[in-house]
């Protein structure tokens, strides 16, 4: 028996020695630091300034620890045996001391075991969080993190059922008890540290998610180096007010630069590819010209999308992503629309030069039908990206379309009237129009009515079905030329030569007038080409007619017709031009001894003999 007891004591000594070797560095550097901070904060003589300084150091240590974990994320996940050897040795010692009846030795090791269990559980929790990060988007991760932390808190509650604080009041003299008291104090410090860790993870959930993204992109070391730089520490507090930091700004700028370079490369490849296709050689320049703007717009949208993605910590928001996908569908539709139309323009120009017997209206309607098909397909693409069930939409159009048409006949009439107005381009918002005695500026073209603001500041609402089927006079559909028409009455006692000189001088004056449109007036058309076989001048509202002629012998005057157009179509400038023309005409009349006639009656008294 004595030999057995000696063997047991030797075994206990070896195990204790093993634990003591590990006790020299009981915990990892992070926990050791936090224990030191806790001791300092619990000091009786500490000042408020010292507390703030320690808390700041503590916050930095948390950030550094998190960054270190993210640097070695997979290694951290794979290390599942944290404190395993220490806990195994303590469990064996506790078992032996229990049989030996060493009460305080059991207490000492049991408390130490609890500390290791909490820290081992904390490590397992962190590993679980890192795994959840790999498989989640931000919103899902937020819920998973909350569940993990909740489960961990419940688990810790079960570990800490026993209250050890009562042993701190014991006055028994024992080296084991003395060590046990130290371990108990340390245990409660670790509990506090563990609580702080949980709170930190909860509070800095977005930072954790963001660092994980940097890890996935193998940028974590670079990002940490930038964030820890003096420049970042100076600028980040200011940028933080806007949800930004130096790293985000750098990523945004780099992404914009990369996308711009890719755009240049892709456009160069597209240009070469189109020019190499023999059937597209004729259209190459025009296709590239019309597609340049959509490509630039696409690059802009991609840039905005990427900026939002980076700004949102590399996380996609479902509704935002959906909106951008719809934008891409829209741009694709415009891209195809422009290519088809520019080819149609060239084809029409060739047909026009060949003087073919193809009816213009048929060609124009054909282009409209083709454009309508493109727009419908584009709309279906946009609806698909919006999440609509296209099968249900298409079947619903067939089954419910007839019933809806009957129930909402008037509304549909107005709606199709709206489409007619928009596609025909008869008038637009802001145009000055006149219809059946109603005159005003178009405020809005709605889905049911178009509203006009009259010149006496009243508001008129006209159903679109009526507008689409009535004569509409649009005063804004003119780019160059607002008519000036006068009938100048000259007295009958004027000489023929004076009248002829006046007519010639008025014609010359108008032809040289800087604000009167003539055939020599240069004008740049809005569009390079038009897909419709119509007069460009008539389509864009350009009038340069200038007529000055002796017109008629009226009852009380010889009339001179003055018919011309001012260059400006604005009312005030037109009035100014008209006034100037009138002044100059009066001067010409004066120089030629002509007088304006006015309605008069001459009475001749005949006397009979």
Coordinates of C-alpha atoms in Angstrom, one line a residue:
X1 CA 0.0 0.0 0.0
X2 CA 2.8 2.4 0.9
X3 CA 4.4 1.7 -2.5
X4 CA 1.0 2.4 -4.2
X5 CA 0.6 5.7 -2.3
X6 CA 4.1 6.7 -3.2
X7 CA 3.4 5.9 -6.9
X8 CA 0.2 8.0 -6.8
X9 CA 2.0 11.0 -5.2
X10 CA 4.7 10.7 -7.9
X11 CA 2.0 10.6 -10.6
X12 CA 0.3 13.7 -9.1
X13 CA 3.6 15.5 -8.9
X14 CA 4.3 14.8 -12.7
X15 CA 0.8 16.0 -13.6
X16 CA 1.1 19.1 -11.4
X17 CA 4.5 19.8 -13.0
X18 CA 2.9 19.5 -16.4
X19 CA 0.1 21.9 -15.4
X20 CA 2.7 24.3 -13.8
X21 CA 4.7 24.3 -17.0
X22 CA 1.6 25.4 -18.9
X23 CA 0.7 27.8 -16.1
X24 CA 3.7 29.9 -16.8
X25 CA 1.8 30.9 -19.9
X26 CA -1.7 29.9 -18.9
X27 CA -3.6 31.6 -21.6
X28 CA -2.9 33.2 -25.0
X29 CA -1.6 36.7 -25.3
X30 CA -5.0 38.3 -25.8
X31 CA -6.5 36.8 -22.6
X32 CA -3.3 37.6 -20.7
X33 CA -3.5 41.2 -21.8
X34 CA -7.2 41.5 -20.8
X35 CA -6.4 40.1 -17.4
X36 CA -3.8 42.8 -16.9
X37 CA -6.3 45.5 -18.1
X38 CA -8.9 44.1 -15.7
X39 CA -6.5 44.3 -12.7
X40 CA -5.6 47.9 -13.6
X41 CA -9.3 48.9 -13.9
X42 CA -10.1 47.3 -10.5
X43 CA -7.2 49.2 -8.9
X44 CA -8.5 51.5 -6.1
X45 CA -6.1 54.4 -6.9
X46 CA -6.9 54.6 -10.6
X47 CA -7.9 58.0 -12.0
X48 CA -10.6 58.8 -14.6
X49 CA -8.0 59.7 -17.2
X50 CA -6.2 56.4 -16.6
X51 CA -9.4 54.5 -17.0
X52 CA -10.1 56.1 -20.4
X53 CA -6.5 55.4 -21.5
X54 CA -6.9 51.7 -20.5
X55 CA -10.2 51.4 -22.2
X56 CA -8.8 52.8 -25.4
X57 CA -5.8 50.3 -25.2
X58 CA -8.3 47.5 -24.5
X59 CA -10.4 48.5 -27.6
X60 CA -7.2 48.5 -29.7
X61 CA -6.3 45.1 -28.4
X62 CA -9.8 43.7 -29.4
X63 CA -9.3 45.1 -32.9
X64 CA -5.8 43.6 -33.2
X65 CA -7.0 40.2 -31.9
X66 CA -9.9 40.2 -34.4
X67 CA -7.6 41.1 -37.3
X68 CA -5.1 38.4 -36.3
X69 CA -7.9 35.8 -36.2
X70 CA -9.0 37.0 -39.7
X71 CA -5.5 36.8 -41.0
X72 CA -5.3 33.1 -39.9
X73 CA -9.0 32.3 -40.3
X74 CA -8.7 28.7 -41.6
X75 CA -6.0 27.9 -39.1
X76 CA -8.1 29.2 -36.3
X77 CA -11.1 27.1 -37.5
X78 CA -9.0 23.9 -37.8
X79 CA -7.5 24.3 -34.3
X80 CA -10.2 22.4 -32.3
X81 CA -8.1 21.3 -29.4
X82 CA -7.5 24.6 -27.6
X83 CA -6.5 24.0 -23.9
X84 CA -7.2 20.2 -24.4
X85 CA -4.0 19.1 -22.7
X86 CA -4.5 21.4 -19.8
X87 CA -8.1 20.3 -19.3
X88 CA -7.2 16.6 -19.6
X89 CA -4.5 16.9 -17.0
X90 CA -6.7 18.9 -14.6
X91 CA -9.5 16.3 -14.9
X92 CA -7.1 13.5 -14.0
X93 CA -5.7 15.5 -11.0
X94 CA -9.2 16.4 -9.8
X95 CA -10.2 12.7 -10.0
X96 CA -7.2 11.6 -8.0
X97 CA -7.5 14.4 -5.4
X98 CA -11.2 13.6 -5.0
X99 CA -10.4 10.0 -4.1
X100 CA -7.6 11.3 -1.8
X101 CA -9.9 13.7 0.0
X102 CA -7.9 16.9 -0.9
X103 CA -10.9 19.3 -0.8
X104 CA -9.1 22.6 -1.5
X105 CA -6.9 21.0 -4.2
X106 CA -10.0 19.8 -6.0
X107 CA -11.5 23.3 -5.6
X108 CA -8.3 24.9 -7.0
X109 CA -8.2 22.6 -10.1
X110 CA -12.0 22.7 -10.6
X111 CA -12.0 26.5 -10.8
X112 CA -9.0 26.4 -13.2
X113 CA -10.8 23.9 -15.3
X114 CA -13.9 26.1 -15.5
X115 CA -11.7 29.0 -16.8
X116 CA -10.2 26.7 -19.5
X117 CA -13.7 25.4 -20.5
X118 CA -15.0 29.0 -20.9
X119 CA -12.0 29.9 -23.1
X120 CA -12.2 26.7 -25.1
X121 CA -16.0 27.3 -25.6
X122 CA -15.2 30.8 -26.6
X123 CA -12.7 29.5 -29.2
X124 CA -15.3 27.0 -30.5
X125 CA -17.9 29.8 -30.7
X126 CA -15.5 32.0 -32.7
X127 CA -14.8 29.1 -35.1
X128 CA -18.6 28.6 -35.5
X129 CA -18.9 32.4 -36.3
X130 CA -16.1 32.2 -38.9
X131 CA -17.8 29.2 -40.6
X132 CA -21.1 31.1 -40.6
X133 CA -19.3 34.1 -42.3
X134 CA -18.2 31.9 -45.2
X135 CA -21.8 30.7 -45.9
X136 CA -23.8 33.9 -45.4
X137 CA -24.7 37.2 -46.8
X138 CA -24.9 40.1 -44.3
X139 CA -28.5 39.8 -43.4
X140 CA -28.3 36.0 -42.9
X141 CA -25.1 36.3 -41.0
X142 CA -26.7 38.9 -38.6
X143 CA -29.3 36.3 -37.6
X144 CA -26.8 33.4 -37.4
X145 CA -24.5 35.5 -35.2
X146 CA -27.3 36.4 -32.9
X147 CA -28.3 32.7 -32.6
X148 CA -24.6 31.6 -31.9
X149 CA -24.1 34.2 -29.2
X150 CA -27.5 33.3 -27.6
X151 CA -26.6 29.6 -27.5
X152 CA -23.2 30.4 -26.1
X153 CA -24.6 32.5 -23.3
X154 CA -26.9 29.7 -22.4
X155 CA -24.1 27.2 -22.5
X156 CA -21.9 29.4 -20.2
X157 CA -24.8 29.7 -17.7
X158 CA -24.8 25.9 -17.3
X159 CA -21.0 25.9 -16.9
X160 CA -21.2 28.5 -14.1
X161 CA -24.0 27.0 -12.0
X162 CA -21.8 26.8 -8.9
X163 CA -21.1 29.9 -6.9
X164 CA -17.4 30.0 -6.0
X165 CA -17.3 33.5 -4.4
X166 CA -18.2 32.1 -1.0
X167 CA -14.8 30.4 -0.8
X168 CA -13.1 33.8 -0.9
X169 CA -14.4 34.5 2.6
X170 CA -12.8 31.3 4.0
X171 CA -10.0 31.9 6.5
X172 CA -8.6 28.4 6.5
X173 CA -4.8 28.2 6.2
X174 CA -3.9 26.1 3.1
X175 CA -1.6 26.7 0.2
X176 CA -4.2 24.9 -2.0
X177 CA -7.0 27.2 -0.8
X178 CA -4.8 30.3 -1.3
X179 CA -4.2 29.2 -5.0
X180 CA -7.9 28.3 -5.3
X181 CA -8.8 31.9 -4.2
X182 CA -6.5 33.3 -6.9
X183 CA -8.1 31.0 -9.5
X184 CA -11.6 32.0 -8.4
X185 CA -10.7 35.7 -8.8
X186 CA -9.2 34.9 -12.2
X187 CA -12.3 32.9 -13.2
X188 CA -14.6 35.9 -12.6
X189 CA -12.2 38.1 -14.5
X190 CA -12.4 35.7 -17.4
X191 CA -16.2 35.7 -17.1
X192 CA -16.1 39.5 -17.4
X193 CA -13.7 39.3 -20.3
X194 CA -15.9 36.8 -22.0
X195 CA -18.9 39.1 -21.6
X196 CA -16.9 41.9 -23.2
X197 CA -15.9 39.6 -26.1
X198 CA -19.6 38.8 -26.7
X199 CA -20.6 42.5 -26.6
X200 CA -17.7 43.4 -28.9
X201 CA -18.7 40.8 -31.5
X202 CA -22.3 42.0 -31.3
X203 CA -21.4 45.6 -31.6
X204 CA -18.9 45.2 -34.4
X205 CA -20.8 42.7 -36.4
X206 CA -20.4 44.8 -39.6
X207 CA -16.6 45.1 -39.1
X208 CA -16.4 41.3 -38.7
X209 CA -18.3 40.8 -41.9
X210 CA -16.2 43.4 -43.7
X211 CA -12.9 41.8 -42.6
X212 CA -14.1 38.4 -43.7
X213 CA -14.7 39.8 -47.2
X214 CA -11.2 41.2 -47.3
X215 CA -10.0 37.8 -46.2
X216 CA -12.0 36.1 -49.0
X217 CA -10.4 38.5 -51.5
X218 CA -6.9 37.8 -50.0
X219 CA -6.5 41.5 -49.1
X220 CA -6.7 41.3 -45.3
X221 CA -3.0 41.9 -44.7
X222 CA -3.0 44.9 -47.1
X223 CA -6.2 46.3 -45.6
X224 CA -4.9 46.0 -42.0
X225 CA -1.6 47.7 -43.0
X226 CA -3.5 50.6 -44.5
X227 CA -6.0 50.9 -41.6
X228 CA -3.1 51.0 -39.1
X229 CA -1.3 53.7 -41.0
X230 CA -1.0 57.2 -39.5
X231 CA -2.9 58.7 -42.4
X232 CA -5.9 56.3 -41.9
X233 CA -5.9 57.0 -38.1
X234 CA -6.1 60.7 -38.9
X235 CA -8.7 60.6 -41.7
X236 CA -10.9 57.7 -40.7
X237 CA -12.6 59.4 -37.7
X238 CA -13.9 62.2 -40.1
X239 CA -14.9 59.7 -42.9
X240 CA -16.7 57.5 -40.4
X241 CA -19.4 60.1 -40.2
X242 CA -20.2 59.3 -43.8
X243 CA -19.9 55.5 -43.5
X244 CA -16.5 55.6 -45.2
X245 CA -12.9 55.0 -44.4
X246 CA -9.6 55.2 -46.3
X247 CA -9.7 51.6 -47.3
X248 CA -13.2 51.9 -48.9
X249 CA -12.2 55.1 -50.7
X250 CA -9.1 53.3 -52.1
X251 CA -11.2 50.3 -53.3
X252 CA -13.7 52.6 -54.9
X253 CA -11.1 54.6 -56.8
X254 CA -9.3 51.4 -57.9
X255 CA -12.5 49.8 -59.1
X256 CA -13.5 52.9 -61.1
X257 CA -10.0 52.9 -62.7
X258 CA -10.2 49.2 -63.5
X259 CA -13.7 49.5 -65.0
X260 CA -12.6 52.5 -67.0
X261 CA -9.6 50.5 -68.4
X262 CA -11.8 47.5 -69.2
X263 CA -14.3 49.8 -70.9
X264 CA -11.5 51.2 -73.2
X265 CA -10.3 47.7 -74.0
X266 CA -13.8 46.3 -74.7
X267 CA -14.7 49.2 -76.9
X268 CA -11.5 48.8 -78.9
X269 CA -12.3 45.1 -79.3
X270 CA -15.9 45.8 -80.3
X271 CA -14.7 48.4 -82.9
X272 CA -12.2 46.0 -84.4
X273 CA -14.7 43.1 -84.4
X274 CA -17.4 45.2 -86.2
X275 CA -15.0 46.4 -88.8
X276 CA -13.8 42.9 -89.5
X277 CA -17.4 41.7 -90.3
X278 CA -17.9 42.3 -94.0
X279 CA -21.7 42.6 -93.7
X280 CA -21.3 45.3 -91.0
X281 CA -18.6 47.3 -92.7
X282 CA -21.0 49.8 -94.2
X283 CA -22.6 50.4 -90.7
X284 CA -19.5 50.2 -88.6
X285 CA -19.0 53.9 -88.0
X286 CA -22.6 54.7 -87.4
X287 CA -23.1 51.7 -85.1
X288 CA -20.1 52.7 -83.1
X289 CA -21.3 56.3 -82.8
X290 CA -24.8 55.4 -81.6
X291 CA -23.5 52.7 -79.2
X292 CA -20.9 54.9 -77.6
X293 CA -23.4 56.7 -75.3
X294 CA -25.1 53.5 -74.1
X295 CA -21.7 51.9 -73.4
X296 CA -20.7 55.0 -71.4
X297 CA -24.0 54.9 -69.5
X298 CA -23.5 51.2 -68.8
X299 CA -20.0 51.9 -67.4
X300 CA -21.5 54.6 -65.2
X301 CA -24.2 52.2 -63.9
X302 CA -21.6 49.5 -63.2
X303 CA -19.4 52.1 -61.4
X304 CA -22.3 53.1 -59.2
X305 CA -23.2 49.5 -58.6
X306 CA -19.7 48.7 -57.5
X307 CA -19.4 51.8 -55.3
X308 CA -22.6 50.9 -53.5
X309 CA -21.3 47.3 -53.2
X310 CA -18.1 48.5 -51.6
X311 CA -19.8 51.2 -49.5
X312 CA -22.1 48.5 -48.2
X313 CA -19.1 46.4 -47.0
X314 CA -19.0 44.1 -50.0
X315 CA -22.6 43.1 -49.5
X316 CA -25.4 43.0 -52.0
X317 CA -28.8 44.4 -51.1
X318 CA -31.5 42.4 -52.8
X319 CA -33.6 45.4 -53.9
X320 CA -30.6 47.4 -55.0
X321 CA -29.2 44.5 -57.0
X322 CA -32.6 44.0 -58.6
X323 CA -32.8 47.7 -59.5
X324 CA -29.4 47.6 -61.2
X325 CA -30.2 44.3 -63.0
X326 CA -33.3 46.1 -64.4
X327 CA -31.1 49.0 -65.4
X328 CA -28.8 46.6 -67.3
X329 CA -31.9 45.1 -69.1
X330 CA -33.0 48.7 -70.0
X331 CA -29.5 49.6 -71.3
X332 CA -29.4 46.4 -73.4
X333 CA -32.8 47.2 -74.9
X334 CA -31.6 50.7 -75.8
X335 CA -28.4 49.3 -77.2
X336 CA -30.3 46.9 -79.5
X337 CA -32.8 49.7 -80.3
X338 CA -30.1 52.1 -81.4
X339 CA -28.3 49.5 -83.5
X340 CA -31.5 48.4 -85.3
X341 CA -32.5 52.0 -86.0
X342 CA -29.1 53.2 -87.3
X343 CA -29.1 50.3 -89.7
X344 CA -32.6 51.2 -90.7
X345 CA -31.6 54.8 -91.4
X346 CA -28.8 53.7 -93.7
X347 CA -31.1 51.2 -95.5
X348 CA -33.7 54.0 -95.9
X349 CA -31.1 56.4 -97.3
X350 CA -30.1 53.7 -99.8
X351 CA -33.8 53.1 -100.8
X352 CA -34.3 56.9 -101.2
X353 CA -31.3 57.2 -103.5
X354 CA -32.4 54.2 -105.6
X355 CA -35.9 55.8 -106.0
X356 CA -37.6 52.5 -105.2
X357 CA -41.4 52.2 -105.3
X358 CA -41.6 51.2 -101.6
X359 CA -44.2 53.4 -99.9
X360 CA -42.8 55.7 -97.3
X361 CA -45.6 55.1 -94.8
X362 CA -45.2 51.3 -95.0
X363 CA -41.5 51.7 -94.2
X364 CA -42.1 54.0 -91.3
X365 CA -44.8 51.8 -89.9
X366 CA -42.5 48.8 -90.3
X367 CA -39.8 50.5 -88.3
X368 CA -42.3 51.4 -85.6
X369 CA -43.5 47.8 -85.4
X370 CA -39.9 46.6 -85.1
X371 CA -39.2 49.2 -82.4
X372 CA -42.3 48.2 -80.6
X373 CA -41.2 44.5 -80.6
X374 CA -37.8 45.5 -79.3
X375 CA -39.4 47.5 -76.5
X376 CA -41.8 44.7 -75.6
X377 CA -38.9 42.2 -75.4
X378 CA -36.9 44.8 -73.4
X379 CA -39.9 45.2 -71.0
X380 CA -40.1 41.4 -70.6
X381 CA -36.3 41.3 -69.8
X382 CA -36.8 44.1 -67.2
X383 CA -39.8 42.3 -65.7
X384 CA -37.7 39.1 -65.4
X385 CA -35.0 41.0 -63.5
X386 CA -37.7 42.6 -61.4
X387 CA -38.7 39.1 -60.2
X388 CA -41.9 38.9 -62.2
X389 CA -43.2 35.4 -63.3
X390 CA -43.1 35.8 -67.1
X391 CA -45.2 32.7 -67.6
X392 CA -48.0 34.0 -65.4
X393 CA -47.7 37.5 -67.0
X394 CA -48.0 36.1 -70.6
X395 CA -50.8 33.7 -69.7
X396 CA -52.6 36.4 -67.8
X397 CA -52.5 38.7 -70.8
X398 CA -54.4 36.1 -72.8
X399 CA -56.9 34.9 -70.1
X400 CA -57.6 38.1 -68.2
X401 CA -57.0 40.6 -71.0
X402 CA -60.5 40.5 -72.5
X403 CA -62.3 40.8 -69.1
X404 CA -60.0 43.7 -68.0
X405 CA -60.6 45.4 -71.4
X406 CA -64.4 45.3 -70.9
X407 CA -64.2 46.4 -67.2
X408 CA -61.8 49.3 -67.9
X409 CA -62.8 50.3 -71.4
X410 CA -62.5 54.1 -70.8
X411 CA -59.3 53.8 -68.8
X412 CA -57.7 51.6 -71.5
X413 CA -58.9 54.1 -74.2
X414 CA -57.1 56.9 -72.3
X415 CA -54.1 54.7 -71.6
X416 CA -53.7 53.8 -75.3
X417 CA -54.3 57.4 -76.0
X418 CA -51.3 58.1 -73.8
X419 CA -49.2 55.6 -75.8
X420 CA -50.4 57.2 -79.0
X421 CA -49.3 60.7 -77.8
X422 CA -45.9 59.5 -76.5
X423 CA -45.1 57.4 -79.6
X424 CA -46.3 60.0 -82.1
X425 CA -44.4 62.8 -80.4
X426 CA -47.1 65.3 -81.2
X427 CA -46.3 67.2 -78.0
X428 CA -44.3 66.9 -74.9
X429 CA -44.2 68.2 -71.3
X430 CA -43.6 72.0 -71.4
X431 CA -45.0 72.5 -75.0
X432 CA -47.4 75.3 -75.8
X433 CA -50.4 73.6 -77.5
X434 CA -53.9 74.5 -78.6
X435 CA -56.8 72.1 -79.0
X436 CA -60.5 73.0 -79.6
X437 CA -60.1 76.5 -78.3
X438 CA -58.2 75.4 -75.2
X439 CA -54.7 76.8 -75.1
X440 CA -51.8 76.4 -72.6
X441 CA -48.5 74.8 -71.6
X442 CA -48.4 71.0 -71.1
X443 CA -47.9 70.3 -67.4
X444 CA -48.0 66.5 -67.4
X445 CA -48.9 63.7 -69.7
X446 CA -50.5 61.2 -67.3
X447 CA -51.8 57.7 -67.9
X448 CA -55.4 59.0 -68.1
X449 CA -55.3 62.8 -68.7
X450 CA -53.0 65.5 -69.9
X451 CA -53.0 68.7 -67.9
X452 CA -52.6 72.1 -69.3
X453 CA -51.7 75.4 -67.5
X454 CA -53.5 78.2 -69.3
X455 CA -52.0 81.7 -69.7
X456 CA -54.5 83.0 -67.2
X457 CA -53.1 80.5 -64.8
X458 CA -56.0 78.0 -64.8
X459 CA -55.5 74.2 -64.9
X460 CA -57.3 72.1 -67.6
X461 CA -57.4 68.3 -67.6
X462 CA -58.1 66.7 -71.0
X463 CA -58.6 62.9 -71.4
X464 CA -55.8 61.4 -73.5
X465 CA -58.4 59.5 -75.7
X466 CA -59.7 62.9 -76.8
X467 CA -56.3 64.4 -77.3
X468 CA -55.2 61.4 -79.5
X469 CA -58.2 61.9 -81.8
X470 CA -58.3 65.7 -82.1
X471 CA -56.4 68.3 -84.0
X472 CA -53.6 69.6 -81.8
X473 CA -51.7 72.8 -82.7
X474 CA -48.2 72.7 -81.2
X475 CA -46.5 76.1 -81.1
X476 CA -43.2 74.6 -79.7
X477 CA -42.5 72.3 -82.5
X478 CA -40.4 74.8 -84.4
X479 CA -36.7 75.3 -84.2
X480 CA -36.1 78.2 -86.5
X481 CA -38.6 80.7 -87.8
X482 CA -41.6 82.4 -86.2
X483 CA -43.8 84.1 -88.8
X484 CA -44.1 87.8 -89.3
X485 CA -46.9 88.7 -91.7
X486 CA -48.0 92.2 -92.6
X487 CA -50.2 93.9 -95.2
X488 CA -48.9 97.4 -95.7
X489 CA -51.5 99.7 -97.1
X490 CA -50.2 102.6 -99.3
X491 CA -52.3 105.5 -100.5
X492 CA -53.6 105.4 -104.1
X493 CA -51.9 108.7 -104.9
X494 CA -48.4 107.2 -104.4
X495 CA -46.3 106.9 -107.5
X496 CA -45.5 103.5 -109.0
X497 CA -41.8 104.0 -108.9
X498 CA -41.8 105.0 -105.2
X499 CA -43.8 101.8 -104.4
X500 CA -41.4 99.6 -106.4
X501 CA -38.4 101.2 -104.7
X502 CA -39.9 100.7 -101.3
X503 CA -40.7 97.0 -102.0
X504 CA -37.1 96.4 -103.2
X505 CA -35.7 98.2 -100.2
X506 CA -37.9 96.3 -97.7
X507 CA -36.9 93.0 -99.3
X508 CA -33.2 93.9 -99.1
X509 CA -33.5 95.1 -95.5
X510 CA -35.1 91.8 -94.5
X511 CA -32.6 89.8 -96.4
X512 CA -29.8 91.5 -94.5
X513 CA -31.5 91.7 -91.2
X514 CA -29.5 89.8 -88.5
X515 CA -32.6 88.4 -86.9
X516 CA -34.6 87.4 -89.9
X517 CA -34.3 83.9 -91.3
X518 CA -33.3 83.6 -95.0
X519 CA -32.2 80.9 -97.3
X520 CA -28.6 81.8 -96.4
X521 CA -29.2 81.3 -92.7
X522 CA -27.2 78.3 -91.5
X523 CA -28.8 75.8 -89.1
X524 CA -27.4 72.6 -87.5
X525 CA -30.1 69.9 -87.4
X526 CA -30.6 68.2 -84.1
X527 CA -30.1 64.7 -85.5
X528 CA -27.6 63.5 -88.1
X529 CA -30.2 61.4 -89.8
X530 CA -33.8 60.4 -89.5
X531 CA -35.4 57.0 -89.9
X532 CA -38.4 58.5 -91.5
X533 CA -38.5 59.6 -95.2
X534 CA -39.7 63.2 -94.4
X535 CA -38.3 66.7 -94.9
X536 CA -35.8 67.5 -92.2
X537 CA -36.9 71.2 -92.2
X538 CA -40.6 70.3 -91.7
X539 CA -39.8 67.6 -89.2
X540 CA -37.8 70.0 -87.0
X541 CA -39.8 73.1 -87.6
X542 CA -37.5 75.2 -89.7
X543 CA -38.9 78.1 -91.9
X544 CA -36.8 80.5 -93.9
X545 CA -39.3 81.9 -96.4
X546 CA -39.0 85.6 -97.2
X547 CA -41.6 87.3 -99.5
X548 CA -42.1 91.0 -100.1
X549 CA -44.5 91.7 -103.0
X550 CA -47.1 94.2 -104.2
X551 CA -50.1 92.1 -103.3
X552 CA -53.5 93.7 -104.2
X553 CA -55.5 96.8 -104.9
X554 CA -57.9 97.0 -102.0
X555 CA -60.8 99.4 -101.5
X556 CA -58.8 102.1 -99.9
X557 CA -55.2 101.2 -100.4
X558 CA -52.5 99.5 -102.5
X559 CA -51.3 96.6 -100.3
X560 CA -47.8 95.3 -100.0
X561 CA -47.4 91.8 -98.6
X562 CA -44.5 91.3 -96.1
X563 CA -44.1 87.6 -95.2
X564 CA -41.0 86.4 -93.3
X565 CA -39.7 84.5 -90.3
X566 CA -37.7 85.7 -87.3
X567 CA -34.7 83.4 -86.4
X568 CA -35.8 83.2 -82.8
X569 CA -39.1 81.4 -81.9
X570 CA -39.2 82.9 -78.4
X571 CA -42.1 85.3 -78.1
X572 CA -40.3 88.3 -76.6
X573 CA -37.4 88.1 -79.1
X574 CA -39.9 87.7 -81.9
X575 CA -41.7 90.9 -80.7
X576 CA -38.4 92.8 -80.6
X577 CA -37.5 91.7 -84.1
X578 CA -41.0 92.5 -85.4
X579 CA -40.8 96.0 -83.8
X580 CA -37.4 96.7 -85.4
X581 CA -38.7 95.6 -88.8
X582 CA -41.7 97.9 -88.4
X583 CA -39.5 100.8 -87.6
X584 CA -37.3 100.2 -90.6
X585 CA -40.3 99.9 -92.9
X586 CA -41.6 103.2 -91.7
X587 CA -38.2 104.8 -92.4
X588 CA -38.2 103.3 -95.9
X589 CA -41.7 104.7 -96.5
X590 CA -40.6 108.1 -95.4
X591 CA -37.6 108.0 -97.7
X592 CA -39.8 107.1 -100.7
X593 CA -42.5 109.7 -99.9
X594 CA -45.0 107.0 -99.2
X595 CA -47.8 107.3 -96.7
X596 CA -49.8 104.6 -94.9
X597 CA -53.4 104.4 -96.1
X598 CA -56.2 104.0 -93.7
X599 CA -59.9 103.3 -94.4
X600 CA -61.5 106.4 -95.8
X601 CA -64.3 107.5 -97.9
X602 CA -64.2 110.3 -100.6
X603 CA -67.4 112.1 -101.5
X604 CA -67.7 113.8 -104.9
X605 CA -70.4 116.4 -105.3
X606 CA -71.6 116.6 -108.9
X607 CA -73.6 119.6 -109.8
X608 CA -76.0 119.4 -112.7
X609 CA -76.7 122.3 -115.0

